[in-house]
XYZ file of C-alpha atoms in Angstrom:
129
model
C -26.200 12.776 19.736
C -22.983 12.237 17.812
C -19.502 13.494 18.583
C -18.437 13.695 14.943
C -16.558 16.884 14.265
C -16.350 16.327 10.511
C -19.550 15.017 8.899
C -19.306 11.580 7.312
C -20.066 12.994 3.881
C -16.531 14.464 3.844
C -14.880 11.059 4.227
C -13.977 10.744 0.503
C -12.413 14.225 0.584
C -10.301 13.506 3.664
C -9.381 10.089 2.257
C -8.192 11.771 -0.938
C -6.168 14.287 1.066
C -4.596 11.439 3.071
C -3.591 9.746 -0.192
C -2.122 12.943 -1.656
C -0.236 13.972 1.492
C 1.136 10.460 1.980
C 2.229 10.261 -1.663
C 4.021 13.623 -1.478
C 5.892 12.577 1.661
C 6.666 9.130 0.246
C 7.934 10.512 -3.074
C 10.812 12.154 -1.202
C 12.210 8.721 -0.395
C 12.362 7.808 -4.078
C 13.807 11.142 -5.221
C 16.400 11.103 -2.426
C 17.556 7.618 -3.416
C 17.534 8.080 -7.192
C 18.262 11.783 -7.728
C 19.851 12.903 -4.455
C 17.061 15.441 -3.837
C 16.746 16.037 -0.975
C 20.289 14.925 -0.245
C 20.664 12.077 2.246
C 24.261 10.989 2.966
C 23.190 7.371 3.390
C 22.219 7.193 -0.296
C 25.530 8.479 -1.717
C 26.769 6.105 -4.429
C 23.543 4.092 -4.432
C 23.431 1.508 -7.239
C 20.176 1.336 -9.190
C 20.140 -2.473 -9.180
C 20.759 -2.744 -5.434
C 17.950 -3.462 -2.967
C 17.739 0.223 -2.004
C 17.907 1.270 -5.670
C 14.991 -0.962 -6.632
C 13.150 0.331 -3.563
C 13.768 3.873 -4.801
C 12.249 3.041 -8.195
C 9.197 1.498 -6.505
C 8.885 4.553 -4.242
C 9.219 7.029 -7.110
C 6.820 5.322 -9.528
C 4.401 4.172 -6.815
C 4.423 7.562 -5.107
C 3.698 9.357 -8.394
C 0.838 6.986 -9.272
C -0.588 7.322 -5.784
C -0.316 11.116 -5.961
C -2.520 11.328 -9.050
C -4.705 8.449 -7.896
C -4.046 6.070 -10.780
C -4.254 2.313 -10.074
C -4.521 3.290 -6.414
C -5.534 -0.058 -4.939
C -2.864 -2.292 -6.546
C -0.155 0.374 -6.157
C -1.016 0.912 -2.487
C -0.952 -2.858 -1.928
C 2.537 -3.116 -3.465
C 3.775 -0.128 -1.442
C 2.334 -1.645 1.735
C 4.303 -4.806 1.011
C 7.460 -2.823 0.333
C 7.130 -1.073 3.683
C 6.511 -4.386 5.458
C 9.742 -5.693 3.910
C 11.525 -2.475 4.922
C 10.331 -2.841 8.507
C 10.984 -6.552 8.976
C 14.100 -6.630 6.777
C 15.892 -3.543 8.057
C 14.384 -2.387 11.339
C 12.753 -5.141 13.380
C 15.894 -7.195 13.929
C 17.621 -4.222 15.630
C 15.118 -3.944 18.480
C 11.563 -5.027 19.264
C 10.236 -1.476 19.758
C 9.677 0.613 16.596
C 10.698 3.816 18.367
C 14.078 2.250 19.163
C 14.658 0.499 15.832
C 13.702 3.639 13.827
C 10.999 1.713 12.002
C 7.997 3.815 12.990
C 7.723 5.486 9.599
C 7.942 2.199 7.674
C 5.272 0.645 9.909
C 2.982 3.650 9.601
C 3.382 3.825 5.804
C 2.643 0.085 5.650
C -0.714 0.509 7.388
C -1.711 3.726 5.571
C -1.009 2.024 2.240
C -2.932 -1.051 3.366
C -5.893 1.191 4.228
C -5.748 2.835 0.777
C -5.517 -0.582 -0.898
C -8.756 -1.610 0.816
C -10.653 1.708 0.913
C -9.613 3.143 -2.451
C -8.368 6.558 -3.500
C -11.080 8.861 -2.169
C -11.707 12.117 -4.005
C -9.363 13.930 -6.381
C -8.163 10.745 -8.128
C -7.801 9.817 -11.777
C -9.283 6.415 -10.829
C -12.588 8.141 -10.011
C -12.819 9.934 -13.398
């Protein structure tokens, strides 16, 4: 007897939904940094060639590619690396615990992107066409 609620045959579908949902959430970081939508006070006056500006470009382009499922594995690998840099470069030195250093989201994105880099895009991806 198995305790699986969702049959294994739906794994590619759920994997595709994870990719799409993650990309939509991640895209907000790029649009907030580059276009001010949604507005985040911290990004006022952000310079495109600053570290955060380059991060915004990576988030916008990478998020869009991930959303449609194009070049999923290499894009997800790059985004995983960006989130590792975000965590260890901006959060980890403030406190050991992610909940206290506000790095939970960066750490979680890092591992979701790493999963997508290894597992692929799932369903609903241009890569699969």
